[in-house]
Coordinates of N, CA and C in Angstrom, one line a residue:
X1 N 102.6 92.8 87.0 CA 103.2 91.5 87.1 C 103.6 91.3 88.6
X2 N 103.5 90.1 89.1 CA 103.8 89.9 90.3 C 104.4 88.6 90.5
X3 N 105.5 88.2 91.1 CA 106.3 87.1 91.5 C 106.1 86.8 92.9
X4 N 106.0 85.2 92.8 CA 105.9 84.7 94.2 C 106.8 83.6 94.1
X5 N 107.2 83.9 95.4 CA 108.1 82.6 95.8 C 108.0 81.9 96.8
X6 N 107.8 80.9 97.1 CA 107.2 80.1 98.8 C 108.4 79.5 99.3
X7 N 108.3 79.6 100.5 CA 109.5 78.8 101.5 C 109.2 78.3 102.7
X8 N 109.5 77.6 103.2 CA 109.3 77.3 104.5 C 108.8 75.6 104.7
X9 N 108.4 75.4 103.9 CA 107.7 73.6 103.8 C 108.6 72.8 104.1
X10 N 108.6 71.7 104.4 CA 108.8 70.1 105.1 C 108.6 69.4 105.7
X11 N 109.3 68.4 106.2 CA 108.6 67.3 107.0 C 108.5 67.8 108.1
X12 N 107.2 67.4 109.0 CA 107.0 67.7 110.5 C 106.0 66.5 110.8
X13 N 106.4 65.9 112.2 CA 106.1 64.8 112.9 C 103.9 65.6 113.1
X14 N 103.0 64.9 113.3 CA 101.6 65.6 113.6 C 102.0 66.5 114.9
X15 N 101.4 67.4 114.4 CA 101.2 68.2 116.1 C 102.3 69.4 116.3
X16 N 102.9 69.1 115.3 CA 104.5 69.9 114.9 C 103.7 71.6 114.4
X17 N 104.5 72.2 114.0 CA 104.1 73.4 113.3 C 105.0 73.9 112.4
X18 N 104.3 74.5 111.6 CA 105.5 75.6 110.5 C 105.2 76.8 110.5
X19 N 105.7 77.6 109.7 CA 105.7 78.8 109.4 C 106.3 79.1 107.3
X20 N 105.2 79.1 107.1 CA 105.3 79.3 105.3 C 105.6 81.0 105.0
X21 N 106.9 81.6 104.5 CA 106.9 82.5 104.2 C 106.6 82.8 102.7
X22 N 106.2 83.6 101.9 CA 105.8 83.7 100.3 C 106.4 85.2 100.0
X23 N 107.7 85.3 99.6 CA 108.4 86.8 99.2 C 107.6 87.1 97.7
X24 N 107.3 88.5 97.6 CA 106.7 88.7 96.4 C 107.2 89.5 95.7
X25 N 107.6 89.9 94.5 CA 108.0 91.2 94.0 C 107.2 91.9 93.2
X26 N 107.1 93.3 92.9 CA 106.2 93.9 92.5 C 105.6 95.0 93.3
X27 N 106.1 96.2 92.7 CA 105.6 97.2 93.5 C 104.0 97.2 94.1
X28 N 103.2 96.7 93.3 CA 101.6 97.0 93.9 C 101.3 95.8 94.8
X29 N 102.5 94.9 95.7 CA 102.0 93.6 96.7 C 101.3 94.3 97.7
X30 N 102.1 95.6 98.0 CA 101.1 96.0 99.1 C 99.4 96.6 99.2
X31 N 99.2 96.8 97.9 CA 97.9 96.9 98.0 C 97.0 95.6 97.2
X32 N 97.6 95.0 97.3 CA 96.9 93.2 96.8 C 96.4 92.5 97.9
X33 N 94.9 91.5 97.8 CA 95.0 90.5 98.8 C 96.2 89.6 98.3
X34 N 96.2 88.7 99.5 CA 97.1 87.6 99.4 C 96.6 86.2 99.4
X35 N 96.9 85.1 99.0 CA 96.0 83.6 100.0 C 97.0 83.3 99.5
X36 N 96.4 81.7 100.1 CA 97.3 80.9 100.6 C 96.5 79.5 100.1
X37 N 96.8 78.4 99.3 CA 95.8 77.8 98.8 C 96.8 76.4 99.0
X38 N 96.1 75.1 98.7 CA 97.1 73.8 99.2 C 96.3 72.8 97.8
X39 N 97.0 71.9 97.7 CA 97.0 70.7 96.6 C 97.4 69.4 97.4
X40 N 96.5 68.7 97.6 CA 96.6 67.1 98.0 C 97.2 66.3 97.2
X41 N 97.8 65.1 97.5 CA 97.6 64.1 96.2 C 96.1 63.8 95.6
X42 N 96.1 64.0 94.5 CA 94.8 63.2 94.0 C 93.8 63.9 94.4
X43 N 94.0 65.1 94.8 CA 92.6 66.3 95.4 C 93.1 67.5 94.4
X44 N 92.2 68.3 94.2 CA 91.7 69.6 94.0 C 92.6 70.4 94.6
X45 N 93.4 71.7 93.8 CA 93.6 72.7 94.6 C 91.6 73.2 95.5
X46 N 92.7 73.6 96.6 CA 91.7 74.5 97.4 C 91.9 75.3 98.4
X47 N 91.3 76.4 98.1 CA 91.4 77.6 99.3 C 91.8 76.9 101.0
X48 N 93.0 77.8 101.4 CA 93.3 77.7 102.8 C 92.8 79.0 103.3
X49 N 93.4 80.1 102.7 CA 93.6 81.5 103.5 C 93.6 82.8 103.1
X50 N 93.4 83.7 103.0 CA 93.5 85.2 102.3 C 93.2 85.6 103.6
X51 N 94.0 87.3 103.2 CA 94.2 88.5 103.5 C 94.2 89.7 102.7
X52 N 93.4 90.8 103.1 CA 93.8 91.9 102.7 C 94.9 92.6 102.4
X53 N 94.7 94.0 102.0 CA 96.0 94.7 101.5 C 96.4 94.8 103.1
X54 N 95.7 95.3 104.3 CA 96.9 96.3 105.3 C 96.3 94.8 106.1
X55 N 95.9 93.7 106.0 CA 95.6 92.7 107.1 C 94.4 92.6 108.1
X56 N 93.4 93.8 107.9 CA 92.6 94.3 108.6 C 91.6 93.1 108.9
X57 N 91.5 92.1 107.3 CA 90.6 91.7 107.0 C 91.3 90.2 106.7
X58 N 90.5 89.1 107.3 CA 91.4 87.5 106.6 C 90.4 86.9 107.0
X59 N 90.4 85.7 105.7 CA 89.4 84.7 105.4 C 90.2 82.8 105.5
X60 N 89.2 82.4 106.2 CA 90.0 81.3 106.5 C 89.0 79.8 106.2
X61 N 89.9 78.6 105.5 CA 88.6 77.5 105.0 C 88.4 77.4 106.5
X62 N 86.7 76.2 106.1 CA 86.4 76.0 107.7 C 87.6 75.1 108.4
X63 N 88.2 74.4 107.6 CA 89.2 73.1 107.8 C 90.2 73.6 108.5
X64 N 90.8 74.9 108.6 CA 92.0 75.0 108.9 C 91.8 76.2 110.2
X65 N 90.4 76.8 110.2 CA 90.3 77.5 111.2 C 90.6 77.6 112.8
X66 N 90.9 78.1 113.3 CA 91.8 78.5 114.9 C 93.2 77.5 114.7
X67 N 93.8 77.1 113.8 CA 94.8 76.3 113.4 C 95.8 77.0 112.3
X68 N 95.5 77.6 111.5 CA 95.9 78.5 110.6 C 96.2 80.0 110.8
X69 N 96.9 80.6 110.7 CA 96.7 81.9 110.6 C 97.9 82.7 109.4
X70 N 97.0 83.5 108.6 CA 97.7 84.6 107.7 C 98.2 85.6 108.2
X71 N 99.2 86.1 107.6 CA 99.9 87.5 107.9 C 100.3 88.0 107.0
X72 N 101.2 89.4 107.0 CA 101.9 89.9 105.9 C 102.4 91.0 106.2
X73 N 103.8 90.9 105.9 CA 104.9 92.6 106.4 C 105.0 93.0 105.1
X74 N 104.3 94.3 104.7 CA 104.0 94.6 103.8 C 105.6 95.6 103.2
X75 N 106.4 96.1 104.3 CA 107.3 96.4 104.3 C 108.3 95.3 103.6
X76 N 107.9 94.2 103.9 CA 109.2 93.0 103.5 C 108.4 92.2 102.9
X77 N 107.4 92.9 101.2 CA 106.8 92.2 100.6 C 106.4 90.8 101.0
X78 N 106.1 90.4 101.9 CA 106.3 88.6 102.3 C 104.6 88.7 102.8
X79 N 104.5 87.7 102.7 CA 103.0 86.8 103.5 C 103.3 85.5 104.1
X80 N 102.7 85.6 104.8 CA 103.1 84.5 105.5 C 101.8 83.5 106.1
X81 N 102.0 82.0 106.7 CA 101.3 80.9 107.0 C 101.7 80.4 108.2
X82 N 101.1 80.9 109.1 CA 101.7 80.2 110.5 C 100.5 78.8 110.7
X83 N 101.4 77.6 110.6 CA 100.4 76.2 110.9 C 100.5 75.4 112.1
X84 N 100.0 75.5 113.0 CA 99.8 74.8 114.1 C 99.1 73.4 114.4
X85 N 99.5 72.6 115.1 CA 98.9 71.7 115.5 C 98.6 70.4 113.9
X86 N 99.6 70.6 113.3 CA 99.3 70.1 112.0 C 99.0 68.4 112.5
X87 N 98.7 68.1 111.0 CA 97.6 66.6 110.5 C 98.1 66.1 109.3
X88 N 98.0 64.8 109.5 CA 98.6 64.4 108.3 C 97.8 64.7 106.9
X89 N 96.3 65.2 107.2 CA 95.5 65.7 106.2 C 95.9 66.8 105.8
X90 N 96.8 67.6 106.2 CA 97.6 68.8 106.2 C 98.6 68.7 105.0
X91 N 99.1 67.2 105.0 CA 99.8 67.3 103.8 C 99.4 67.7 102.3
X92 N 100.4 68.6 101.7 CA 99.9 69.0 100.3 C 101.2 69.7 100.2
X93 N 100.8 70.4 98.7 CA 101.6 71.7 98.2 C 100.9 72.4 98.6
X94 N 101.9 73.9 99.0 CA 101.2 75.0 99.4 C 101.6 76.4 98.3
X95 N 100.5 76.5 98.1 CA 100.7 77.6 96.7 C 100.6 79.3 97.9
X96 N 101.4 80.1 97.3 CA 101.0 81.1 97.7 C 100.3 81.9 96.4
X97 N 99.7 83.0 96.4 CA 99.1 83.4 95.2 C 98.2 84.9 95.6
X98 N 98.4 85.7 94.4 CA 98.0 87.0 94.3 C 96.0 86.7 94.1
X99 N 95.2 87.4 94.9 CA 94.1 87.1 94.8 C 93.5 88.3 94.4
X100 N 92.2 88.6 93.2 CA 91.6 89.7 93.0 C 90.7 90.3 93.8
X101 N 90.1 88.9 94.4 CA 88.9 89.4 95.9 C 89.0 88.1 96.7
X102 N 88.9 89.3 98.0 CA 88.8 88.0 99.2 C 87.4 87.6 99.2
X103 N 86.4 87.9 98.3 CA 85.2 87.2 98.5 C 85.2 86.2 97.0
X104 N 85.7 86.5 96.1 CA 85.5 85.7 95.0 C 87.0 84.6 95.0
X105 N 87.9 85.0 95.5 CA 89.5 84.0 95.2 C 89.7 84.1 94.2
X106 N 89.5 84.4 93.2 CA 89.8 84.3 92.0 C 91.3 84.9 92.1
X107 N 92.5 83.9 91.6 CA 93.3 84.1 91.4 C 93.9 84.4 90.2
X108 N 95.5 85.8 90.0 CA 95.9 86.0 88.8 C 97.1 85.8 89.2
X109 N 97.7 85.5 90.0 CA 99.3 85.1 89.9 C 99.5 83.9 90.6
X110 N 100.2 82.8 90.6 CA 100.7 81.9 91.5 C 102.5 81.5 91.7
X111 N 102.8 81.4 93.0 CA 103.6 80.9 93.2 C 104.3 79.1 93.1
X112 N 105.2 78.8 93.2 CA 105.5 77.5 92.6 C 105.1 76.8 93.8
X113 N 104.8 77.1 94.7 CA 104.7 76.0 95.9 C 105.6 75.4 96.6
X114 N 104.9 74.9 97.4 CA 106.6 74.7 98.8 C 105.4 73.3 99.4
X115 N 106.3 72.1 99.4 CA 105.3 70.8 100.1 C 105.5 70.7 101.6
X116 N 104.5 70.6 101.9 CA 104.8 70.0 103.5 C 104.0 68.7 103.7
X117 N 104.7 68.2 104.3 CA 104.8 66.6 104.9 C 104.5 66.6 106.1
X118 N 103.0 66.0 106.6 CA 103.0 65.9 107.7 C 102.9 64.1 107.9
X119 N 104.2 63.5 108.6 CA 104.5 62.1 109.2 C 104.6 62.1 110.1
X120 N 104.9 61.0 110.8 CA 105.5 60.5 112.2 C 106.2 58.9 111.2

């Protein structure tokens, strides 16, 4: 069993950045991938981000690439979402979520999500 919790979402003017942290509990986080997935209004969940268990390895949509980046201190169960240069298309929920493979996404745990607002 694995628990996720997301933090870090809100309003930010375009061009702003965040930093999304996702605390997990559960002894086996450190050997889990991790991602990072977002919900529009009126759109589809859809893949943002994954990582491997030690980080070696991260998968990024084409949408968010050299603008996104994944992490994770496996010491301080957390993963994290550094977002740069955001867009108002950027707006959504951001789910963090336990993933079975970084090639398939198939998710078995999710976190409740954290919204960010990208306005001016």
């Amino acid at each position: 069993q694995v628990q996720l919790v997301e933090s870090g979402g809100g309003l930010v003017q375009p061009g702003g950045s965040l930093r999304l942290s996702c605390a997990a509990s559960g002894r086996t986080f450190s050997s889990r991938v991790m991602g990072w997935f977002r919900q529009a209004p009126g759109k589809e969940r859809e893949f943002v981000a994954a990582i491997n268990w030690n980080g070696s390895n991260t998968r990024y949509a084409d949408s968010v690439k050299g603008r996104f980046t994944i992490s994770r201190d496996n010491a301080k169960n957390t993963v994290y979402l550094q977002i740069n240069t955001l867009k108002p298309e950027d707006t959504a929920i951001y789910y963090c979520a336990a993933v079975l493979s970084i090639i398939t996404l198939k998710v078995d745990y999710w976190g409740q999500g954290t919204q960010v607002t990208v306005s001016s």
